Structure formats: structure tokens, C-alpha cells
CSV table of C-alpha atoms and ligand atoms in Angstrom, one decimal:
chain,number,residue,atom,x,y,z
J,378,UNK,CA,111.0,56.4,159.1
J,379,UNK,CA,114.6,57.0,160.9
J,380,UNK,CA,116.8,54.2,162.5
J,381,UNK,CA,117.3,55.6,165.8
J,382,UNK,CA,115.5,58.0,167.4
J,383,UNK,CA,117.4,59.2,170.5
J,384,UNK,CA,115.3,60.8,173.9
J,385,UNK,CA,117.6,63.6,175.2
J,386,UNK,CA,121.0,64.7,174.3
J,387,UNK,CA,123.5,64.6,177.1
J,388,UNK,CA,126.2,62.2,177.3
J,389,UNK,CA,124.3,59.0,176.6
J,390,UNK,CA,122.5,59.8,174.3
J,391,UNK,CA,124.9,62.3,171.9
J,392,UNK,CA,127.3,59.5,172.1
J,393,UNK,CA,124.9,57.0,170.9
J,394,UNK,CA,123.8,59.6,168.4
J,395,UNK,CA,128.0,60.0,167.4
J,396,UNK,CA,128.6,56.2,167.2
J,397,UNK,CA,125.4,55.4,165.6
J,398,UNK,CA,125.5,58.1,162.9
J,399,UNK,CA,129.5,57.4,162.3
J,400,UNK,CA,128.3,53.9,161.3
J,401,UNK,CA,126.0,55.7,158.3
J,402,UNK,CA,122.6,54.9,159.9
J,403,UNK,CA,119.6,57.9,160.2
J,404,UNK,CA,119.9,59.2,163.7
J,405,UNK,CA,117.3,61.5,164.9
J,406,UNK,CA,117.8,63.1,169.0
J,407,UNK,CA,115.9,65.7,170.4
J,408,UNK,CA,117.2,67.5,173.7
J,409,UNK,CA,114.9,70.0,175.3
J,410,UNK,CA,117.6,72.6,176.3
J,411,UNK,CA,119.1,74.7,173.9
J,412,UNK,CA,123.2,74.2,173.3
J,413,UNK,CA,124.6,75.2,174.6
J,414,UNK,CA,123.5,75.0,178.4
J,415,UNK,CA,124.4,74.7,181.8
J,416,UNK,CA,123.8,71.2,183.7
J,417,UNK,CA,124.0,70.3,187.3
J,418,UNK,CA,127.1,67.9,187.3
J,419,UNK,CA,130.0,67.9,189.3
J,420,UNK,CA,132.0,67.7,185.8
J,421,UNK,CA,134.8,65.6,187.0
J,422,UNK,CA,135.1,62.9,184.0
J,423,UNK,CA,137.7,59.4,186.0
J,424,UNK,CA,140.2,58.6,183.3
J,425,UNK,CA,138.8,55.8,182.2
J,426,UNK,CA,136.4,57.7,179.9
J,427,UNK,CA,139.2,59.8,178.3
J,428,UNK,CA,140.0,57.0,175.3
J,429,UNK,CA,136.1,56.8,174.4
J,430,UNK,CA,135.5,60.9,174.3
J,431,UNK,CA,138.9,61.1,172.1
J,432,UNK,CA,137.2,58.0,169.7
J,433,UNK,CA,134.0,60.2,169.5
J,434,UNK,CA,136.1,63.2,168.3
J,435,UNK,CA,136.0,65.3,171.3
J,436,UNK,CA,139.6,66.8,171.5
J,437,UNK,CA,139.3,67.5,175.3
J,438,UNK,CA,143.2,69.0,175.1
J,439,UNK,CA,141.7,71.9,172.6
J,440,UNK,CA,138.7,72.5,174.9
J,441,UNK,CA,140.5,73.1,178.0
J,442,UNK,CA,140.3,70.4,179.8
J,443,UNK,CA,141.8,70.6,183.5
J,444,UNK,CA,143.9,67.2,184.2
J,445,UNK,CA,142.9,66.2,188.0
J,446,UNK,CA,145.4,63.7,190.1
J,447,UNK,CA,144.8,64.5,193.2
J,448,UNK,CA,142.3,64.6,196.3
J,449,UNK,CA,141.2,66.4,199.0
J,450,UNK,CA,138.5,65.7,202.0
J,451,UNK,CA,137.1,67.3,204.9
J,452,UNK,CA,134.7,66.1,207.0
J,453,UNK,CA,131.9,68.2,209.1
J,454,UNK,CA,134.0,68.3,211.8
J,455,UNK,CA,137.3,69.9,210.0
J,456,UNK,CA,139.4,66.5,209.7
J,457,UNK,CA,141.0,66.5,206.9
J,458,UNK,CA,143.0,63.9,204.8
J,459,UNK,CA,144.6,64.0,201.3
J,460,UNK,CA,145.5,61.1,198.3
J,461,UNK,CA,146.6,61.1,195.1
J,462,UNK,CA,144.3,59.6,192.8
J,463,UNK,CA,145.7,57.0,191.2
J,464,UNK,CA,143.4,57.0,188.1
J,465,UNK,CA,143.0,60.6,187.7
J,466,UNK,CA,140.5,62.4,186.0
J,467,UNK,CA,139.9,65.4,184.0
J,468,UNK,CA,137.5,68.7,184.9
J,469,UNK,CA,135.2,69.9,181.9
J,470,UNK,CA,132.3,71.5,182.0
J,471,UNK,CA,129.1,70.1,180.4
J,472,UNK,CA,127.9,73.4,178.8
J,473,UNK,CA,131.3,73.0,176.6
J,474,UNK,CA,131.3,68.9,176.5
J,475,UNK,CA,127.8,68.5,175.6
J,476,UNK,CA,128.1,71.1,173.1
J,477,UNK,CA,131.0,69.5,171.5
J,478,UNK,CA,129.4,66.0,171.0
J,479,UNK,CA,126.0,67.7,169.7
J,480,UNK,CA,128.0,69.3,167.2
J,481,UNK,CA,130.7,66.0,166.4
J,482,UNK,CA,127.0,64.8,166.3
J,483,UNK,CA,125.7,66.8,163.2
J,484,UNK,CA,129.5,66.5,161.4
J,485,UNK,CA,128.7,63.1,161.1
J,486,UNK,CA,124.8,63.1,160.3
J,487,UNK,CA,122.5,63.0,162.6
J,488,UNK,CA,119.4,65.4,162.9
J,489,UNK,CA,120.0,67.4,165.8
J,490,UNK,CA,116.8,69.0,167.2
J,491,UNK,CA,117.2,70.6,170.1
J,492,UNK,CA,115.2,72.9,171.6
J,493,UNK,CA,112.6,70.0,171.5
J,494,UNK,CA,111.1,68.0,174.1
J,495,UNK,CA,109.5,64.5,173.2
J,496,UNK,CA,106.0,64.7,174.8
J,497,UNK,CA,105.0,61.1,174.4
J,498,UNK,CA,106.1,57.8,172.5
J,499,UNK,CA,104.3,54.9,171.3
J,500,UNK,CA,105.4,51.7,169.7
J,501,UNK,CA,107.3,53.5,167.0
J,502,UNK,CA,106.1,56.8,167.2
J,503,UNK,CA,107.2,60.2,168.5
J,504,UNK,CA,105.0,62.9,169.3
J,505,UNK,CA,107.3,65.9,169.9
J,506,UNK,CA,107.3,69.9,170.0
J,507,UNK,CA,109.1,70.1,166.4
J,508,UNK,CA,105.8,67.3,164.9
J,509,UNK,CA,105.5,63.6,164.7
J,510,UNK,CA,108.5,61.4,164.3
J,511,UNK,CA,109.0,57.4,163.4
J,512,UNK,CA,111.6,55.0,164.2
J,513,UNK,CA,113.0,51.7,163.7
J,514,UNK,CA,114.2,51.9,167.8
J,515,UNK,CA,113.7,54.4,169.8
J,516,UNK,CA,116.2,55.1,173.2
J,517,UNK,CA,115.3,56.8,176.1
J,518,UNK,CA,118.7,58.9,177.2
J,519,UNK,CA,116.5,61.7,179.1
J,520,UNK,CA,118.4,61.7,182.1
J,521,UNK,CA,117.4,61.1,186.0
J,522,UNK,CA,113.6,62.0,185.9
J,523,UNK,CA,111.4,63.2,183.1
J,524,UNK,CA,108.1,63.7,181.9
J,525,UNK,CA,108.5,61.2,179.7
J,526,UNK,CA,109.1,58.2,182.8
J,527,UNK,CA,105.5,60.1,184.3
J,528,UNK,CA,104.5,59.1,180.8
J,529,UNK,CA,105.4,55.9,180.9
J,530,UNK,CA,104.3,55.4,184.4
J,531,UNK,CA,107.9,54.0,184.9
J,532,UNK,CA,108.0,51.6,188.1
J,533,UNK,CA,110.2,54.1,190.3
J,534,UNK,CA,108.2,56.5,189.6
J,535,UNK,CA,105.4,55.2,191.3
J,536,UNK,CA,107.1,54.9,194.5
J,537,UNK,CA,106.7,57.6,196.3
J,538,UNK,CA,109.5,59.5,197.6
J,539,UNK,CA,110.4,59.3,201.3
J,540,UNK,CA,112.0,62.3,202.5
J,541,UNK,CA,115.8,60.5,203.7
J,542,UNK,CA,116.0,59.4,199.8
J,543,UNK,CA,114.9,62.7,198.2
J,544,UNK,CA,118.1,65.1,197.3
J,545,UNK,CA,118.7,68.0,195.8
J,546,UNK,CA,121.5,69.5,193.3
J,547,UNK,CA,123.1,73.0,193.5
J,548,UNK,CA,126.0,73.7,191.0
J,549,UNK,CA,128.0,76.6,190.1
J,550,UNK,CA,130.8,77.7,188.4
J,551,UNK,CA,133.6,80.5,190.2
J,552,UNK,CA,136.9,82.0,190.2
J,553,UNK,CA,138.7,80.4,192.9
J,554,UNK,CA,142.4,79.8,193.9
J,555,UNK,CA,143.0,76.1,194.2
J,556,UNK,CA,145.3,74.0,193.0
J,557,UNK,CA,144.1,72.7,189.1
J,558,UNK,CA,144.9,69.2,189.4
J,559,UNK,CA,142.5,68.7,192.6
J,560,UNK,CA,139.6,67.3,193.5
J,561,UNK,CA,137.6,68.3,197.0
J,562,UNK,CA,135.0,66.9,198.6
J,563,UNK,CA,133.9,68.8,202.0
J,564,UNK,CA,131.1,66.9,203.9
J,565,UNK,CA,128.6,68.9,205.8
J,566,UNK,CA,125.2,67.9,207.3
J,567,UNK,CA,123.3,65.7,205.8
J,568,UNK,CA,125.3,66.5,202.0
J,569,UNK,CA,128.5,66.9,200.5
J,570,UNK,CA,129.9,69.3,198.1
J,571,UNK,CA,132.5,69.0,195.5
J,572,UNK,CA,135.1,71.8,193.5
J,573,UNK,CA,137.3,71.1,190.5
J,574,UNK,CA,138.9,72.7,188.1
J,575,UNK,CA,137.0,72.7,184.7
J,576,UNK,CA,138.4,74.8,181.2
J,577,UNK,CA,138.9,78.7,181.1
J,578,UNK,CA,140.5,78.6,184.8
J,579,UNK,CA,137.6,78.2,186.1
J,580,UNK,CA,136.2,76.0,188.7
J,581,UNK,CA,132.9,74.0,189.3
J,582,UNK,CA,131.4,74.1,192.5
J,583,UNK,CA,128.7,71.7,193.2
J,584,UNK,CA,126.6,69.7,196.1
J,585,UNK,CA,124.0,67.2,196.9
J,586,UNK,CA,122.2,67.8,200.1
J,587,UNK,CA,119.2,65.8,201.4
J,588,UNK,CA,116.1,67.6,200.6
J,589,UNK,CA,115.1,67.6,204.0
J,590,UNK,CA,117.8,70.3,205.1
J,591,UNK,CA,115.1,72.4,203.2
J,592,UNK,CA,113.1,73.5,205.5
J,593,UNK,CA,110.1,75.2,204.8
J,594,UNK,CA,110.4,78.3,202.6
J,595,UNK,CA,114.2,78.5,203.2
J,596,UNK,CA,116.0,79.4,199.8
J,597,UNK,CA,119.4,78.5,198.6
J,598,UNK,CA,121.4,81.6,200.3
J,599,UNK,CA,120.0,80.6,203.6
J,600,UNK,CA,120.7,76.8,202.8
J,601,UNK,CA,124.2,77.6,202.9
J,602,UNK,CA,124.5,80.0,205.1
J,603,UNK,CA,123.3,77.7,207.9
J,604,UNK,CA,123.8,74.4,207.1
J,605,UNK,CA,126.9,74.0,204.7
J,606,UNK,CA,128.9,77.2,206.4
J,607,UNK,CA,129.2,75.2,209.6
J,608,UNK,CA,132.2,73.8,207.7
J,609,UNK,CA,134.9,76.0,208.1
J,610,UNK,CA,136.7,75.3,204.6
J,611,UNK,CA,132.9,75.4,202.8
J,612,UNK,CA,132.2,78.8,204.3
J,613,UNK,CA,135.5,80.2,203.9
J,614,UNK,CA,135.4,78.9,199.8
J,615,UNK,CA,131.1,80.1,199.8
J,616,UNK,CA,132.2,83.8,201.3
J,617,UNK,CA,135.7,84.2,199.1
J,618,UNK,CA,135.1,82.8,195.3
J,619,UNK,CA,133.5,85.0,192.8
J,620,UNK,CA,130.5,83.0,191.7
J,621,UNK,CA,130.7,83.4,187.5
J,622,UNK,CA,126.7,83.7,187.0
J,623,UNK,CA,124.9,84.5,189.4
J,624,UNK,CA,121.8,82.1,190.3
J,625,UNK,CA,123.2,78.6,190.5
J,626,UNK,CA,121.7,75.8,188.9
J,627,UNK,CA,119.6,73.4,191.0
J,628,UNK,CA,117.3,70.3,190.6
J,629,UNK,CA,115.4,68.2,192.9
J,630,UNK,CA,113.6,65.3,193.4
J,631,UNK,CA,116.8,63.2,192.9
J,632,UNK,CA,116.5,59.9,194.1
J,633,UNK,CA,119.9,57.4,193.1
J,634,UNK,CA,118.9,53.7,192.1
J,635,UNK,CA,118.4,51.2,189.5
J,636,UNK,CA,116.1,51.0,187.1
J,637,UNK,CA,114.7,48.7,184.6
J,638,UNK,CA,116.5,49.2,180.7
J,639,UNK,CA,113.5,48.7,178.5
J,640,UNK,CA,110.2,48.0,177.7
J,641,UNK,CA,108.3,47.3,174.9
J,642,UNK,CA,108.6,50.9,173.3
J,643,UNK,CA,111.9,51.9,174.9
J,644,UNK,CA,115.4,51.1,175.3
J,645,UNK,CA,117.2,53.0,178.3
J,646,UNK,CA,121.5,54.8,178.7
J,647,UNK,CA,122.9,56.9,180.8
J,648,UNK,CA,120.6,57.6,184.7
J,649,UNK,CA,117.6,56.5,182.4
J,650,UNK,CA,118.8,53.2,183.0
J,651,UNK,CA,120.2,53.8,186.3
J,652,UNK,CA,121.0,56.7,188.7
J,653,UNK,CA,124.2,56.0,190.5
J,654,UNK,CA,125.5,58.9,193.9
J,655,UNK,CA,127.8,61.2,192.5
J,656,UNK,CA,130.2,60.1,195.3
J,657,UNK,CA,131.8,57.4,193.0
J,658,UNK,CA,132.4,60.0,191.2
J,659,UNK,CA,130.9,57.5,187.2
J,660,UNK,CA,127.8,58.8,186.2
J,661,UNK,CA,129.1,60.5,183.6
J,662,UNK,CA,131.3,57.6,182.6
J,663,UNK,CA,128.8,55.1,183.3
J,664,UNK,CA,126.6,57.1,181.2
J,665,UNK,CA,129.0,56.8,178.5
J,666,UNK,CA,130.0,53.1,178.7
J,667,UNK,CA,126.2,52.5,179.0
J,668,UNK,CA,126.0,54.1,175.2
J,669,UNK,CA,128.7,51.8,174.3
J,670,UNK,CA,127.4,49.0,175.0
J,671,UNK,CA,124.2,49.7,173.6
J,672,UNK,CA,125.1,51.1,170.1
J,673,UNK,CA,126.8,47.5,169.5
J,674,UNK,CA,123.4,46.0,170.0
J,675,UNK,CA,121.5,48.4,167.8
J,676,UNK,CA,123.4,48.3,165.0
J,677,UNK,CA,123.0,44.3,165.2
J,678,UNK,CA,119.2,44.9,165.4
J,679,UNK,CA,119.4,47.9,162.5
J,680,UNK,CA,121.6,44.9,160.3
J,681,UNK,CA,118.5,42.5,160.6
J,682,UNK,CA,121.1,40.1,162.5
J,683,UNK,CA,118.6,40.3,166.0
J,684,UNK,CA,114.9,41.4,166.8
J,685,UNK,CA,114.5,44.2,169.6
J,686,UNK,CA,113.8,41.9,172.3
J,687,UNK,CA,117.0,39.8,172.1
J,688,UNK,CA,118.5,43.5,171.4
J,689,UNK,CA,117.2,45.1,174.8
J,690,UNK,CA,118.2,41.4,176.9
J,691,UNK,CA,121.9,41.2,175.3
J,692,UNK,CA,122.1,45.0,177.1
J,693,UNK,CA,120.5,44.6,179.9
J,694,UNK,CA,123.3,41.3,180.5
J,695,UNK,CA,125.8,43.7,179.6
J,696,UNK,CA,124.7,46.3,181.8
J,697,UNK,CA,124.5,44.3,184.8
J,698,UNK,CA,128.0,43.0,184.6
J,699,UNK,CA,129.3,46.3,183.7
J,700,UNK,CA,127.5,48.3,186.8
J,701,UNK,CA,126.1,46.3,189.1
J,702,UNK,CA,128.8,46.0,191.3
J,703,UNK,CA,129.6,49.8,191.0
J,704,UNK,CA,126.0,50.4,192.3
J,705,UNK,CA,126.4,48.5,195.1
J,706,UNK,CA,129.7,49.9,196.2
J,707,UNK,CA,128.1,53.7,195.5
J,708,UNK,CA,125.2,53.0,198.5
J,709,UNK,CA,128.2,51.9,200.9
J,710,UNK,CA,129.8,54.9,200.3
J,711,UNK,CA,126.7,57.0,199.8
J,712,UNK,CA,125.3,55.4,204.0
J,713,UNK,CA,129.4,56.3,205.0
J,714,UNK,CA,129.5,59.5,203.7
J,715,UNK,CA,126.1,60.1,206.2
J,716,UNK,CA,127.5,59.1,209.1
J,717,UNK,CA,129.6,61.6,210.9
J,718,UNK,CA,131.2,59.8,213.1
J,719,UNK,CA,132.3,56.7,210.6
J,720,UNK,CA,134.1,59.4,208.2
J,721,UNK,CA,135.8,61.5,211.1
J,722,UNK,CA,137.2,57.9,212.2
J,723,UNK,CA,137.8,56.4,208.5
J,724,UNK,CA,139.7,60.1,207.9
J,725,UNK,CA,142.2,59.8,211.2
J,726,UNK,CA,142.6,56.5,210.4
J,727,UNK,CA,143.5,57.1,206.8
J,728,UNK,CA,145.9,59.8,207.8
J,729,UNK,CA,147.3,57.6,210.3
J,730,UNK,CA,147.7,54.6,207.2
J,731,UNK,CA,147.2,56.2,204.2
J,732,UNK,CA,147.2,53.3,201.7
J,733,UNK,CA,144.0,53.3,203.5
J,734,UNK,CA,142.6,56.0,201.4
J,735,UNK,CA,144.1,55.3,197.9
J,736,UNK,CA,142.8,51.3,198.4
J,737,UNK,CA,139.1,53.9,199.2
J,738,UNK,CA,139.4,56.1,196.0
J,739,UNK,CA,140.8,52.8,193.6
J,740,UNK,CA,137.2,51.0,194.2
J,741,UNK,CA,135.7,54.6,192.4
J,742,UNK,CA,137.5,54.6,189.5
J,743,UNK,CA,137.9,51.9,186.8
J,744,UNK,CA,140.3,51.1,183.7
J,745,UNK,CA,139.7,52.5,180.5
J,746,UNK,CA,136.2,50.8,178.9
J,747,UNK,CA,137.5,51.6,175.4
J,748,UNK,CA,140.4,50.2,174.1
J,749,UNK,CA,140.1,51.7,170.7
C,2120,FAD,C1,124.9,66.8,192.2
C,2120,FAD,C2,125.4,65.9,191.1
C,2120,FAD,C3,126.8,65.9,190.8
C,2120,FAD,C4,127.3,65.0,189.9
C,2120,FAD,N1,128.7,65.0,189.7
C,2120,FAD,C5,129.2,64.1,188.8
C,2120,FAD,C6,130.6,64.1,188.5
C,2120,FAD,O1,131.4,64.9,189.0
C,2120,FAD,N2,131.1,63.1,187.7
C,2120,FAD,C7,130.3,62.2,187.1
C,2120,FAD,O2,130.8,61.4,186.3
C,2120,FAD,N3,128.9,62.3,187.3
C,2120,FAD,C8,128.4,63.2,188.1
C,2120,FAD,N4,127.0,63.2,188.3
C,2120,FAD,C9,126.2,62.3,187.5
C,2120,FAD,C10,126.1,62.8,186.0
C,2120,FAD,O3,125.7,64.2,185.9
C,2120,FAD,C11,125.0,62.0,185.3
C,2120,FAD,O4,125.2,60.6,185.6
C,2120,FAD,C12,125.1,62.2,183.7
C,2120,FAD,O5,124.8,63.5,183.4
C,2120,FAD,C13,124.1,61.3,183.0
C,2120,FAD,O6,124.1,61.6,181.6
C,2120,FAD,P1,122.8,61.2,180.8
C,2120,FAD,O7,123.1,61.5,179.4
C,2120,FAD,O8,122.2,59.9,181.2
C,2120,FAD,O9,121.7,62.3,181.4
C,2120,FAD,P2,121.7,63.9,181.3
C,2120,FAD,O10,123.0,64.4,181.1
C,2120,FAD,O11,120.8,64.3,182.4
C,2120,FAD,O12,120.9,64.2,179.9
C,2120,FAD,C14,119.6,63.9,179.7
C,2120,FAD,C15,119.0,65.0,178.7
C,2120,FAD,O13,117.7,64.6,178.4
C,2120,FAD,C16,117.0,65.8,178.2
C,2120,FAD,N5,115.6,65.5,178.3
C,2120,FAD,C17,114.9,65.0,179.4
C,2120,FAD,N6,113.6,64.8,179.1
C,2120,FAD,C18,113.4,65.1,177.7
C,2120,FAD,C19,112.3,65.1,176.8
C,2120,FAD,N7,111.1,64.7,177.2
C,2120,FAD,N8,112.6,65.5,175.6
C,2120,FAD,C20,113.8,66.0,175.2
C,2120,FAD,N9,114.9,66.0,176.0
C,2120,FAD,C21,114.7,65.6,177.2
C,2120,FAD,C22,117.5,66.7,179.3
C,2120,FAD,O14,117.3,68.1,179.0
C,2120,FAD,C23,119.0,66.3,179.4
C,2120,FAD,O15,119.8,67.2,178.6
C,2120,FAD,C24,126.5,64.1,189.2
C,2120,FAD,C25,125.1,64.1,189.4
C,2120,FAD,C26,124.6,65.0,190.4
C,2120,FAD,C27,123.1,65.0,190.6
């Protein structure tokens, strides 16, 4: 029988795995993927993450990490408007960050298995692709949508999804010939896309767009050839950067909101618990707080000093106050960033007042969640 057993290793869960097996107790995580592997993420970490990655061990510096501090936006009709971001951020990709927690991960103990998918739990049982696993508490950390939630027959699952709420995610990585310390957002019909610097002067490229711009049998290629080349500065950057693999990484069925952080088998972190739009640019750092905050109450429950349902209520308070708020400013910006109109205006008038647009980009980044 293990302590922990950990559903999923991307951020949440290899920093549960990190903080949990740094405290001495037996942390088992399986992760599906391979390490390491490419993820659909527009790898732009806010600041206020930076302290908690260097307490893991990450040494972000080493890996290449691009510093980001300012921003760049252009809306569908070719308005554009600049900031500095008074945060900041950094640029990394996940196929290097992930990598580096699994293998901080191991350093300090825990069983690693990846290449592994969970295919069912039960009370305190595991049934995976590596054989049958036990633990004290088990954490669900598998992302936006698995087949795990289908298991579970999770509540927003059963919703079905209605097409306006339904997005997809395209990401690559290129060679292109930006500034380093910028961020970009270009808007286009119906979607957005994002480019940052990330390690090895290289740059991640990467957009949501509503499913619906699908239309029938249209693939990728002609997805951006008609609907995200009708802005200027997204065709010009689609045409001109050197894509560095070929077939970009995509998912669907994405569909941002809140979700419930437990049941009786399970306790949620990271979009398990919550899938916030990438516009606030936090679901890697929410993700990562959400860890936090949840490791505390584990080792509590591990130490005898609370049962698992005062463990999973004491997180789900936490949680609330730490993202609810955050949620509800990510759909405001989420309906703005849909309307045309309303972001050609907010852009002139931003340009024309531009404390305007830092007062904007303050609300989507936060101070530092670990002090150390
Ligand atoms: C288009 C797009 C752009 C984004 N851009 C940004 C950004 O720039 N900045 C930012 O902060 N956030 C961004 N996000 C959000 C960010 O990517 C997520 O919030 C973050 O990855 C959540 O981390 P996680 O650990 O919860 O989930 P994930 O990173 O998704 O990890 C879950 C892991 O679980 C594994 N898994 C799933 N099911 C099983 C199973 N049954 N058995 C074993 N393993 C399993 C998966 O393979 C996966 O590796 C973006 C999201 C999208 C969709």
C-alpha cells in the first residue's frame, strides 16, 4: 500500500509528487505519455509561479528559460496596442519543464511510471496498464478531460457539449524573429493565438479557436489558411516562421469551467479541478498553486492529524478563495475577447490611455503564491 497515488504527471500532479515525496512519504504517479513529450500549452509561466518551480528544484535559469516583460495585441481588424507587463513572466516549454519535475520527482523518491495510463479506480484501488495499485489517497491530476472523468461519470461530463463552448487547441513550436521578452496575442475569428519565446531560441506558437470554425472535413492547413490568415500579422508570422516539427499538436473537446474537487475515491489539482481560458494567461500556475495547497492537506491526513473528508473540504475552502475570483474574471475576458467590436474599441481606447491596458493585464497576473 503507497501513500499517494498521483493520476497524471503534468504540473499538478509532478509537483504534488515533488512536495509529497521531499516530505519522505511513498509517492506513486503514473502519466500516460512518455517523457519527455510535447503538450498543447501556450508555455508562458506569470511570475508569480517562479519562487514555487525554484522550491521544487527546477533551475529554470539552466533550462533556458526566456524572461517575458512585455505585450503585444492585435485585433481581427489590425488595431494594435502594446504594454509592459508589469508582472512578467517567463517562456518554457512543457516538453523540457515537465521532464524536469518528473525527474526532480524520482531524485527525491517517488515511483515514476510513465508510459502508464490508470484505466479505472475504486475506493483505494488502481487498476492500471503497469498492474494493480493501492493507496492511502489517491489524486486525480489528469488534466482537462480523461477517460478516467468518463469513468467516473464526472458531472461535466454529462453535459453535453454545445457547439459555442466546444474549442479546440493547436500548438507549435518555430523559428521566428521576435523580440524574446514578448508576449502576442493576435485575435482572429472566433479564436486567438498566442507566440512566446520558450528555451533554445525558440518560440511557441499556439491558439484556441471555437470548434465550430471546423467545418466539415476542413483540416488544420485549411483552418488557417482561411480563418486565422485574415489577420494580417497571423498570416504574415503562419507563411514566414519555420515550423520546428512538422504536424502540430492539437486537442479538442475543450470546454473551460469549474468543476467539483473530490469525491469519495478522488481528490482533484491542476484543470481536474478546474479548467480556466488560457487568456488569463494561470493555468499553469493555477495548476501549480492548486498542488500547493493540496500537499499541505495530505500530509495532515498521511500524519493521522485529519480523515479524508475534512482533507478534501479544508481544499476545496482553499481552492475557492484562491481561484474563484480568477474564474470569474477569465469568462469576462474570455465573452471580450469574442466580440470584435468591444476589443477594436477597448484597443483605441487603450492606445489613446494606456494605463488602460496595464490596469487590463494587472487583473491576469497575481503575486508570488510561495513565499519560501
Ligand atoms: C490552447 C491552450 C493554451 C494554454 N496556454 C497556457 C499558457 O500560456 N499559460 C498557462 O499558464 N496555461 C496555459 N494553458 C493551460 C495549461 O496548459 C493547463 O492549465 C495546465 O497544463 C494544467 O496542468 P495539469 O497538470 O492540471 O494538467 P496537464 O498538464 O494536462 O496534465 C495532465 C496529465 O495527465 C495525463 N493523464 C490523463 N489521463 C490519464 C490517465 N488515465 N492515466 C495516466 N495519465 C493520464 C495526461 O497525459 C497529462 O500529461 C493553456 C491551455 C490551452 C488549452
Amino acid at each position: 500500500m503507497h501513500d499517494v497515488a498521483i493520476i497524471g504527471g503534468g504540473l499538478a500532479g509532478l509537483a504534488l509528487s515533488v512536495e509529497l515525496s521531499s516530505k519522505g512519504y511513498d509517492v506513486v504517479l503514473f502519466e500516460k505519455n512518455t517523457y519527455p513529450f510535447h503538450k498543447v500549452c501556450g508555455e508562458y509561466i506569470p511570475n508569480e509561479s517562479v519562487a514555487y518551480l525554484n522550491h521544487l528544484g527546477a533551475n529554470l535559469n539552466a533550462l533556458g528559460a526566456a524572461n517575458i516583460n512585455q505585450f503585444a495585441l492585435s485585433t481581427l481588424h489590425g488595431n494594435k496596442m502594446s504594454s509592459t507587463l508589469p508582472l512578467g513572466g517567463i517562456g518554457i516549454s512543457r516538453y523540457t519543464l515537465d521532464n524536469e519535475l518528473a525527474n526532480i520527482s524520482k531524485t527525491r523518491g517517488a515511483k515514476i511510471f510513465d508510459n502508464t495510463t490508470v484505466l479505472s479506480t475504486e475506493k483505494s484501488k488502481l487498476a492500471t496498464t503497469a498492474g494493480d495499485f493501492e493507496a492511502r489517497i489517491i489524486i486525480g491530476a489528469h488534466g482537462k478531460r480523461s477517460t478516467i472523468d468518463k469513468k467516473l461519470n464526472r458531472p461535466f461530463i454529462q453535459k453535453p457539449l454545445s457547439s459555442k463552448d466546444n474549442f479546440i487547441g493547436v500548438k507549435y513550436h518555430v523559428h521566428a524573429d521576435l523580440p524574446r521578452n514578448l508576449i502576442e496575442l493576435h485575435i482572429f475569428k472566433n479564436g486567438y493565438c498566442g507566440i512566446s519565446a520558450i528555451e533554445d531560441n525558440k518560440y511557441c506558437m499556439c491558439y484556441l479557436s471555437k470548434a465550430s470554425n471546423l467545418e466539415s472535413n476542413m483540416t488544420i492547413d485549411e483552418l488557417e489558411a482561411s480563418v486565422l490568415s485574415q489577420n494580417p500579422i497571423l498570416k504574415d508570422y503562419l507563411t514566414r516562421f519555420e515550423k520546428v516539427y512538422d504536424h502540430p499538436k492539437v486537442i479538442s473537446q475543450i470546454y473551460f469551467q469549474n468543476k467539483e474537487k473530490g469525491n469519495d475515491t478522488l481528490i482533484y489539482a491542476g484543470d481536474a479541478a478546474g479548467l480556466i481560458a488560457p487568456l488569463s494567461g494561470n493555468g499553469m500556475s493555477m495548476a501549480l498553486h492548486s498542488a500547493h495547497l493540496l500537499q499541505n492537506e495530505i500530509s495532515q491526513f498521511l500524519d493521522g492529524q485529519q480523515n479524508e473528508n475534512t482533507t478534501l473540504i479544508n481544499y476545496s475552502n482553499l481552492w475557492k478563495k484562491a481561484f474563484n475570483q480568477r474564474f470569474r474574471f477569465s469568462k469576462v475576458m474570455q465573452m471580450a475577447f469574442f466580440n470584435p467590436n468591444f476589443m477594436n474599441g477597448l484597443v483605441k481606447s487603450a492606445n489613446i490611455f494606456p494605463p488602460l491596458a496595464s490596469t487590463i493585464i494587472k487583473q491576469t497576473h497575481e503575486k508570488a503564491f510561495f513565499k519560501g
